[in-house]
Short mmCIF file of C-alpha atoms in Angstrom, two decimals:
data_model
loop_
_atom_site.label_atom_id
_atom_site.label_comp_id
_atom_site.label_asym_id
_atom_site.label_seq_id
_atom_site.Cartn_x
_atom_site.Cartn_y
_atom_site.Cartn_z
CA MET U 575 -29.05 -0.77 -59.54
CA ALA U 576 -25.25 0.61 -59.13
CA THR U 577 -25.85 0.36 -54.99
CA ASN U 578 -27.38 -2.74 -55.12
CA SER U 579 -24.00 -4.02 -56.19
CA GLY U 580 -22.03 -2.54 -53.68
CA LEU U 581 -20.19 -0.43 -56.65
CA GLU U 582 -20.63 3.07 -57.21
CA ARG U 583 -18.99 5.58 -59.82
CA LYS U 584 -17.52 8.82 -58.78
CA ASP U 585 -18.40 11.57 -61.08
CA ASN U 586 -15.22 11.54 -63.60
CA GLY U 587 -16.43 7.57 -64.46
CA GLN U 588 -13.91 6.09 -62.33
CA ILE U 589 -15.20 3.33 -59.43
CA ASP U 590 -15.59 4.56 -56.33
CA LEU U 591 -13.08 2.17 -54.09
CA LEU U 592 -13.51 3.91 -50.80
CA LYS U 593 -17.20 4.15 -50.23
CA ALA U 594 -16.22 -0.36 -52.17
CA ALA U 595 -14.24 -0.79 -48.56
CA GLY U 596 -17.41 0.89 -46.30
CA GLY U 597 -15.14 3.62 -46.35
CA TRP U 598 -12.85 5.03 -43.91
CA ARG U 599 -14.55 3.23 -40.90
CA GLY U 600 -15.02 0.22 -43.16
CA ILE U 601 -11.34 -0.39 -43.77
CA ALA U 602 -10.50 0.60 -40.05
CA GLU U 603 -13.29 -2.48 -39.07
CA SER U 604 -11.65 -4.96 -41.88
CA VAL U 605 -8.01 -4.10 -40.75
CA CYS U 606 -7.70 -3.64 -36.94
CA PRO U 607 -8.74 -6.88 -35.48
CA GLY U 608 -5.58 -8.38 -37.09
CA LEU U 609 -3.30 -5.48 -36.99
CA VAL U 610 -4.25 -5.74 -32.72
CA PHE U 611 -3.32 -9.40 -33.45
CA VAL U 612 -0.41 -9.16 -34.61
CA VAL U 613 1.30 -6.13 -33.05
CA LEU U 614 0.48 -7.24 -29.68
CA PHE U 615 1.74 -11.07 -30.39
CA THR U 616 5.23 -9.74 -31.91
CA ILE U 617 5.38 -7.72 -28.69
CA THR U 618 4.34 -10.19 -25.53
CA GLY U 619 4.19 -13.19 -27.58
CA ALA U 620 0.43 -14.26 -25.53
CA LEU U 621 -1.74 -15.33 -27.63
CA ASN U 622 -4.44 -15.49 -25.11
CA VAL U 623 -4.40 -11.82 -25.02
CA SER U 624 -4.10 -11.13 -28.34
CA LEU U 625 -7.14 -12.65 -28.60
CA ILE U 626 -9.10 -11.29 -26.50
CA VAL U 627 -7.98 -7.86 -27.54
CA SER U 628 -8.40 -8.58 -31.15
CA LEU U 629 -12.04 -9.90 -30.12
CA ALA U 630 -12.80 -6.47 -28.39
CA VAL U 631 -12.20 -4.27 -31.12
CA ALA U 632 -14.35 -6.34 -33.35
CA VAL U 633 -17.02 -5.68 -30.72
CA VAL U 634 -16.32 -2.20 -30.16
CA PHE U 635 -16.57 -1.35 -33.59
CA THR U 636 -19.89 -3.50 -33.55
CA VAL U 637 -21.21 -1.28 -30.62
CA ALA U 638 -20.42 1.97 -31.75
CA ARG U 639 -22.29 1.31 -35.37
CA LEU U 640 -25.14 -0.11 -33.15
CA LEU U 641 -25.48 2.89 -30.64
CA LYS U 642 -25.51 4.98 -33.83
CA ARG U 643 -27.78 3.15 -35.40
CA GLU U 644 -26.14 2.50 -38.36
CA THR U 645 -25.59 -0.92 -41.03
CA LEU U 646 -24.21 -3.42 -39.35
CA THR U 647 -23.65 -5.44 -42.19
CA GLN U 648 -20.28 -4.91 -42.72
CA ALA U 649 -19.44 -5.00 -39.07
CA LEU U 650 -21.31 -8.54 -38.25
CA ALA U 651 -19.48 -9.82 -41.02
CA GLY U 652 -16.06 -8.78 -39.27
CA LEU U 653 -16.92 -9.81 -36.50
CA ALA U 654 -18.12 -12.98 -37.69
CA GLY U 655 -14.87 -13.42 -39.10
CA VAL U 656 -12.60 -11.96 -36.00
CA VAL U 657 -14.81 -14.67 -33.64
CA ILE U 658 -14.04 -17.72 -36.21
CA SER U 659 -10.08 -16.97 -36.13
CA VAL U 660 -10.02 -16.43 -32.43
CA PHE U 661 -11.99 -19.83 -31.82
CA ILE U 662 -9.86 -21.58 -34.34
CA SER U 663 -6.24 -20.30 -32.69
CA ARG U 664 -7.83 -20.79 -29.25
CA THR U 665 -8.42 -24.57 -29.63
CA THR U 666 -5.25 -25.39 -31.57
CA GLY U 667 -3.28 -22.65 -29.40
CA GLU U 668 -1.48 -22.05 -32.24
CA ALA U 669 -0.41 -18.13 -33.25
CA LYS U 670 -1.00 -19.41 -36.93
CA ASP U 671 -4.40 -20.81 -36.86
CA TYR U 672 -5.51 -16.95 -36.28
CA TYR U 673 -5.15 -16.81 -39.70
CA VAL U 674 -6.44 -19.74 -41.39
CA PRO U 675 -10.23 -19.06 -41.69
CA GLY U 676 -8.84 -16.28 -44.59
CA PHE U 677 -6.81 -19.74 -46.41
CA PHE U 678 -10.42 -20.80 -46.99
CA THR U 679 -12.50 -17.91 -48.17
CA ASN U 680 -9.95 -16.57 -50.46
CA ALA U 681 -10.41 -20.29 -52.43
CA ALA U 682 -14.08 -20.44 -52.36
CA TYR U 683 -14.00 -17.27 -53.58
CA MET U 684 -11.59 -18.69 -56.64
CA ALA U 685 -13.77 -21.35 -56.66
CA ALA U 686 -17.07 -19.27 -56.98
CA MET U 687 -15.41 -17.03 -59.71
CA LEU U 688 -14.07 -19.08 -61.40
CA ILE U 689 -17.45 -21.42 -61.74
CA SER U 690 -19.07 -18.20 -62.96
CA ILE U 691 -16.47 -17.88 -65.80
CA LEU U 692 -17.10 -21.64 -66.76
CA VAL U 693 -21.36 -21.25 -66.89
CA ARG U 694 -20.66 -17.89 -69.20
CA TRP U 695 -21.80 -15.81 -65.98
CA PRO U 696 -18.48 -13.94 -65.19
CA VAL U 697 -19.00 -12.44 -61.60
CA MET U 698 -17.27 -8.98 -62.49
CA GLY U 699 -19.68 -8.78 -65.51
CA VAL U 700 -23.07 -9.30 -62.78
CA ILE U 701 -21.37 -6.61 -61.01
CA PHE U 702 -19.68 -4.25 -62.90
CA GLY U 703 -22.47 -4.22 -65.45
CA TYR U 704 -24.88 -2.81 -63.20
CA VAL U 705 -22.67 -0.78 -61.93
CA ARG U 706 -21.87 0.59 -65.53
CA ASN U 707 -25.87 0.58 -66.47
CA GLU U 708 -25.63 -2.23 -68.76
CA GLY U 709 -27.65 -4.37 -66.59
CA LEU U 710 -27.32 -7.87 -68.35
CA ARG U 711 -26.90 -7.27 -71.75
CA TRP U 712 -22.60 -7.58 -71.78
CA ARG U 713 -24.23 -11.77 -72.26
CA GLN U 714 -24.84 -10.63 -75.67
CA ASP U 715 -21.61 -9.05 -77.12
CA ALA U 716 -18.79 -10.92 -77.18
CA GLY U 717 -16.43 -8.88 -76.81
CA ARG U 718 -18.33 -7.85 -73.72
CA MET U 719 -17.84 -11.22 -72.63
CA ARG U 720 -14.36 -11.80 -72.85
CA ALA U 721 -13.85 -8.12 -70.86
CA TYR U 722 -15.38 -9.33 -68.14
CA ARG U 723 -13.95 -13.01 -68.17
CA ALA U 724 -10.76 -11.40 -67.94
CA ALA U 725 -11.77 -9.13 -65.06
CA THR U 726 -12.57 -11.98 -63.10
CA TRP U 727 -9.44 -13.95 -63.61
CA MET U 728 -8.11 -10.75 -62.40
CA LEU U 729 -9.71 -11.28 -59.37
CA ILE U 730 -9.14 -14.69 -58.99
CA ALA U 731 -5.27 -13.29 -59.31
CA VAL U 732 -5.37 -11.32 -56.48
CA MET U 733 -6.94 -14.66 -54.26
CA GLY U 734 -3.77 -16.61 -55.67
CA LEU U 735 -1.63 -14.34 -54.89
CA ARG U 736 -2.30 -14.14 -51.74
CA LEU U 737 -2.22 -18.10 -50.56
CA ALA U 738 0.45 -18.13 -53.02
CA VAL U 739 2.37 -16.17 -50.41
CA GLN U 740 0.98 -16.50 -46.90
CA LEU U 741 0.66 -20.36 -47.29
CA PRO U 742 4.35 -21.10 -46.89
CA LEU U 743 4.55 -18.13 -44.12
CA TYR U 744 1.66 -19.90 -42.40
CA LEU U 745 3.26 -23.51 -42.74
CA ALA U 746 6.82 -21.80 -41.62
CA ASP U 747 5.19 -20.97 -38.75
CA GLN U 748 6.20 -17.17 -39.92
CA VAL U 749 3.04 -15.61 -37.50
CA GLY U 750 4.57 -11.90 -37.22
CA ALA U 751 5.25 -12.09 -41.52
CA LEU U 752 2.00 -13.62 -42.20
CA GLY U 753 0.12 -11.23 -39.93
CA ALA U 754 1.60 -8.55 -42.50
CA THR U 755 1.44 -10.11 -45.04
CA ARG U 756 -2.42 -10.30 -44.33
CA LEU U 757 -2.38 -6.77 -44.22
CA ILE U 758 -0.67 -5.61 -47.06
CA MET U 759 -2.40 -8.87 -49.60
CA GLY U 760 -6.10 -7.31 -47.73
CA LEU U 761 -8.00 -4.60 -48.18
CA PRO U 762 -4.85 -2.73 -50.64
CA LEU U 763 -4.14 -5.72 -52.82
CA TYR U 764 -7.85 -6.10 -53.71
CA ALA U 765 -8.59 -2.80 -54.34
CA LEU U 766 -5.37 -2.68 -56.51
CA GLY U 767 -6.77 -5.41 -58.12
CA LEU U 768 -10.81 -4.23 -58.68
CA TRP U 769 -9.82 -1.05 -60.37
CA LEU U 770 -7.53 -3.18 -63.16
CA ALA U 771 -10.94 -5.23 -62.78
CA TRP U 772 -12.79 -2.15 -63.88
CA LEU U 773 -10.33 -0.27 -66.38
CA ILE U 774 -9.97 -3.70 -68.18
CA SER U 775 -13.07 -4.20 -68.64
CA ARG U 776 -14.19 -0.52 -69.93
CA PRO U 777 -16.36 -0.65 -73.11
CA VAL U 778 -14.96 2.24 -75.57
CA ALA U 779 -17.27 4.78 -75.43
CA ALA U 780 -19.67 3.60 -78.52
CA GLU U 781 -20.52 0.37 -77.14
CA ASP U 782 -20.56 2.62 -73.55
CA PRO U 783 -24.65 2.66 -72.43
CA ALA U 784 -23.67 4.79 -70.10
CA ALA U 785 -20.88 6.73 -71.64
CA GLU U 786 -21.06 10.97 -71.67
CA PRO U 787 -20.82 12.53 -74.83
CA ALA U 788 -17.37 13.74 -76.33
CA SER U 789 -15.77 17.01 -75.29
CA GLY U 790 -16.88 19.63 -77.29
CA SER U 791 -20.60 18.30 -77.62
CA SER U 792 -23.36 20.84 -77.42
CA THR U 793 -25.18 17.79 -75.79
CA ALA U 794 -25.95 18.08 -72.11
CA GLY U 795 -24.86 15.91 -69.09
CA PRO U 796 -26.18 12.46 -69.17
CA ALA U 797 -29.64 12.06 -68.34
CA SER U 798 -29.95 10.58 -65.14
CA ALA U 799 -27.62 12.25 -62.21
CA GLY U 800 -24.73 9.98 -60.99
CA THR U 801 -24.42 8.18 -64.39
CA THR U 802 -20.95 9.27 -66.26
CA THR U 803 -18.66 7.11 -68.40
CA PRO U 804 -16.98 4.28 -66.95
#
């Protein structure tokens, strides 16, 4: 079930952040189009050229996956995002509008996570619960519910921080600074938030159904491969 959530644990029990980001290729697919856009626009000031090259980079990544018969989900999602960004920026003629879709995406995620907390289905509990082999049993434990609410608030804070920093730059027409902060506060900040959310929602050993025996125990390792302490 862990693999269904898109997250997995490493042998040491920590969340595999690299795999969660889609590996190095997934990181490149996420970062490169925006990086190319902001660098080209900063150097040349040519909006159309910057938009076309940014879109071309996203297309190349997608075609490369297609030719290798690899999973296209992440590449297509990234391509769709770039297409929308290019369309909006080209329509308005404003380079800063390349980043507008990201504002709405962050706001939508924040709203969805907040709703999940209010209805007592915190989204990080649903995701991490399966990664930790807890299923939905955590919903019957007040302590685990609080932990997963806190974990979900951590991700909401990440999205909110992005908006708090980037919206003023957008309103001030600081395209270069906006592009740089978008890159820095993209996957790196998300990975940090995800890791912190994992830590603060970590169950104590006695509560963890997937916990390994304490050091020195004569009991062998976990019954199923890949099951480790979070």
